mmCIF file of C-alpha atoms in Angstrom:
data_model
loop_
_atom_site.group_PDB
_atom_site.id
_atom_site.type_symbol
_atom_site.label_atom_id
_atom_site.label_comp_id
_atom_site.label_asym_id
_atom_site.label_seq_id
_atom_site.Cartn_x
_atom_site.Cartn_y
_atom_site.Cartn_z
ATOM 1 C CA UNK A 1 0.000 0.000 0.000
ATOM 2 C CA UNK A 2 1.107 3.405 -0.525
ATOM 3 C CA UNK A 3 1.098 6.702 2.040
ATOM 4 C CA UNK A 4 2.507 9.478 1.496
ATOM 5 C CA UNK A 5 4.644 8.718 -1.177
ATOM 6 C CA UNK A 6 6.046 5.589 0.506
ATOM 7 C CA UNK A 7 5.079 2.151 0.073
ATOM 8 C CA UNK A 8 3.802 0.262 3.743
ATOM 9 C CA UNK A 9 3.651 -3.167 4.403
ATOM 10 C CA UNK A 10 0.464 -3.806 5.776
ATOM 11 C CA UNK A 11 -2.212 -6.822 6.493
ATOM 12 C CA UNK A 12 -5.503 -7.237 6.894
ATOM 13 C CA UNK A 13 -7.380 -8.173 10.255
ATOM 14 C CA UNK A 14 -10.977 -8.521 11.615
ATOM 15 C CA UNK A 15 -11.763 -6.163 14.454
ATOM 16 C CA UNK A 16 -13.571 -8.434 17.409
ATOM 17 C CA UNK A 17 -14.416 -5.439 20.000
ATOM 18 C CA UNK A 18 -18.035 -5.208 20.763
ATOM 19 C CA UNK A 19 -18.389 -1.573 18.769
ATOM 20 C CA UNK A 20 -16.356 -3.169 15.656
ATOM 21 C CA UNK A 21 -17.200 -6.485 15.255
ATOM 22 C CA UNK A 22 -15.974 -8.211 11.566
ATOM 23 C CA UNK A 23 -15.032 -5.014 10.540
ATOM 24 C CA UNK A 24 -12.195 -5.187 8.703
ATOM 25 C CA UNK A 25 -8.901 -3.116 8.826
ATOM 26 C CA UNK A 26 -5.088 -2.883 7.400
ATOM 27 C CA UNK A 27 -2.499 -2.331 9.804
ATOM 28 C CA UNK A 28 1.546 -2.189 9.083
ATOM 29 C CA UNK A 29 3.032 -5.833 9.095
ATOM 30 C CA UNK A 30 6.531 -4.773 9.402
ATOM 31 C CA UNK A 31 8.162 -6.526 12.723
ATOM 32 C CA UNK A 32 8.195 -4.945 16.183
ATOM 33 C CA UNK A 33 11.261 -2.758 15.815
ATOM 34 C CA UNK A 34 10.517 -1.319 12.345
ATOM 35 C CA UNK A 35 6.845 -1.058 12.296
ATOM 36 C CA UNK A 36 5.139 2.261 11.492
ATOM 37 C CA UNK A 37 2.152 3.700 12.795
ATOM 38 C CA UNK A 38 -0.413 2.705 9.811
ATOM 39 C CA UNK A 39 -3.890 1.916 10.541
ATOM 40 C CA UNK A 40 -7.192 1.986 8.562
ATOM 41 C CA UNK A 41 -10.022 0.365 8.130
ATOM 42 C CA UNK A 42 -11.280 -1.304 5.035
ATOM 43 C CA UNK A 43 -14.638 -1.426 5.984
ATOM 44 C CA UNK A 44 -17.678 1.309 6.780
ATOM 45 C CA UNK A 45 -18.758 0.903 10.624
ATOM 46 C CA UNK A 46 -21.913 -1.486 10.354
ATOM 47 C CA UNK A 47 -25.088 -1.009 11.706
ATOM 48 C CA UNK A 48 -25.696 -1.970 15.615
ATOM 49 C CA UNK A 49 -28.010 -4.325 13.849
ATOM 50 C CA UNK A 50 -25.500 -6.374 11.823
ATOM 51 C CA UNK A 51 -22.596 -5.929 14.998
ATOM 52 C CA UNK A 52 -25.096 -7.331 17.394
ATOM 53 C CA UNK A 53 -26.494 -10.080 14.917
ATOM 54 C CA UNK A 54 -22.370 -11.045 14.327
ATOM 55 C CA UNK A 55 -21.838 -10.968 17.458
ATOM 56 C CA UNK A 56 -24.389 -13.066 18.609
ATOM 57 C CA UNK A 57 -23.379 -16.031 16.143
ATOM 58 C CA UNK A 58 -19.750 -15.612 17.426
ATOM 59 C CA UNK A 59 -20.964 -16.500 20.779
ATOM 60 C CA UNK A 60 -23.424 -18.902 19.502
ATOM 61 C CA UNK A 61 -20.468 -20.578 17.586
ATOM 62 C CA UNK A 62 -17.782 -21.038 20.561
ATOM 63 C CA UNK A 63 -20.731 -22.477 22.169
ATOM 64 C CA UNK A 64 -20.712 -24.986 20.295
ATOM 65 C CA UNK A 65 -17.200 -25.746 19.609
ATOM 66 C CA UNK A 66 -17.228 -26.102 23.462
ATOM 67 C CA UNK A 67 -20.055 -28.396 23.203
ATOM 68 C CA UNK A 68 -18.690 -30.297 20.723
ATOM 69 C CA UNK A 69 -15.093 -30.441 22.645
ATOM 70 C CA UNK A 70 -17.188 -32.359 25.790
ATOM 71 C CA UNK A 71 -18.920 -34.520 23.818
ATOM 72 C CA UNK A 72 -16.322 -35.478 22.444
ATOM 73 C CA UNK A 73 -14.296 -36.588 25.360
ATOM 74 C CA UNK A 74 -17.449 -37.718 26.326
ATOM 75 C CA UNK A 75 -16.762 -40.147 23.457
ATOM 76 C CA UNK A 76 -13.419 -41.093 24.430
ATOM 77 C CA UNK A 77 -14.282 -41.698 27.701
ATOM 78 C CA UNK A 78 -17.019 -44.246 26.485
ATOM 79 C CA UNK A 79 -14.570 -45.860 24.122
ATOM 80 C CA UNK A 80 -12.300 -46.433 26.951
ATOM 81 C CA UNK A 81 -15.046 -48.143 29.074
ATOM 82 C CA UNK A 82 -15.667 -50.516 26.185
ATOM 83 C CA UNK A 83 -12.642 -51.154 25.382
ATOM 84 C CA UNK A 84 -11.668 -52.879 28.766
ATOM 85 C CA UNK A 85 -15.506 -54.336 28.679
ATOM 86 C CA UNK A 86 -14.580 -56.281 25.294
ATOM 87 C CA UNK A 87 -11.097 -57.284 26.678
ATOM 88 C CA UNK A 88 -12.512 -58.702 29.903
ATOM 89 C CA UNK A 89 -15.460 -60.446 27.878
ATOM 90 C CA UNK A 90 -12.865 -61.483 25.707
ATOM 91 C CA UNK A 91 -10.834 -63.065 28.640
ATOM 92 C CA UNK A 92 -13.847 -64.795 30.021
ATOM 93 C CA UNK A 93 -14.424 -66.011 27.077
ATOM 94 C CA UNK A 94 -11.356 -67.626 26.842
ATOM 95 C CA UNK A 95 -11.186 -68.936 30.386
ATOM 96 C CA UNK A 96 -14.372 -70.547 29.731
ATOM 97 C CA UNK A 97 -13.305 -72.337 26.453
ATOM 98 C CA UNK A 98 -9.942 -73.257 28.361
ATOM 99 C CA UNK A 99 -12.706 -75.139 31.408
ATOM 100 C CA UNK A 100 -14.746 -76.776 28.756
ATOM 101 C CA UNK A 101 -11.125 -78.985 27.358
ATOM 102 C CA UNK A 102 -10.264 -80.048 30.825
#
């Protein structure tokens, strides 16, 4: 991008503050030690409308993830638990078939 005459090195983020959120804006990209002050956005503030309506399906969304993250250790857990269940069947099993030849 170019300011001023000089050409900035710049990327492009999504705001997540309450007032801005999705709105997008460019920033310099440069490291730490040589980065310049650059900062605009790309987008026209929304209306409270869309920001709250984003925002709501943001939460809505991690919800879920974190839903989906317990049910499935849930899963694991369960897994586990059968897992031994089928062994030890499986070791009846065989100390039954090992009574029945004697």
């Amino acid at each position: 991008m170019v300011r001023g005459g000089n050409v900035v090195a710049t990327s492009q983020f999504t705001a997540w503050t309450p007032n801005n959120v999705g709105r997008r804006f460019n920033k310099c990209s440069m490291p730490k030690e040589q980065k310049c002050k650059f900062w605009e956005w790309v987008d026209d503030e929304l209306p409270l409308r869309v920001t709250t309506l984003i925002s709501n399906l943001k939460n809505e969304n991690e919800a879920l993830i974190r839903e989906r993250n317990l049910l499935l250790m849930k899963v694991v857990e369960i897994e586990s638990v059968l897992a031994g269940d089928v062994a030890k069947i499986e070791y009846f099993k065989e100390l039954d078939n090992v009574k029945r030849r004697q």
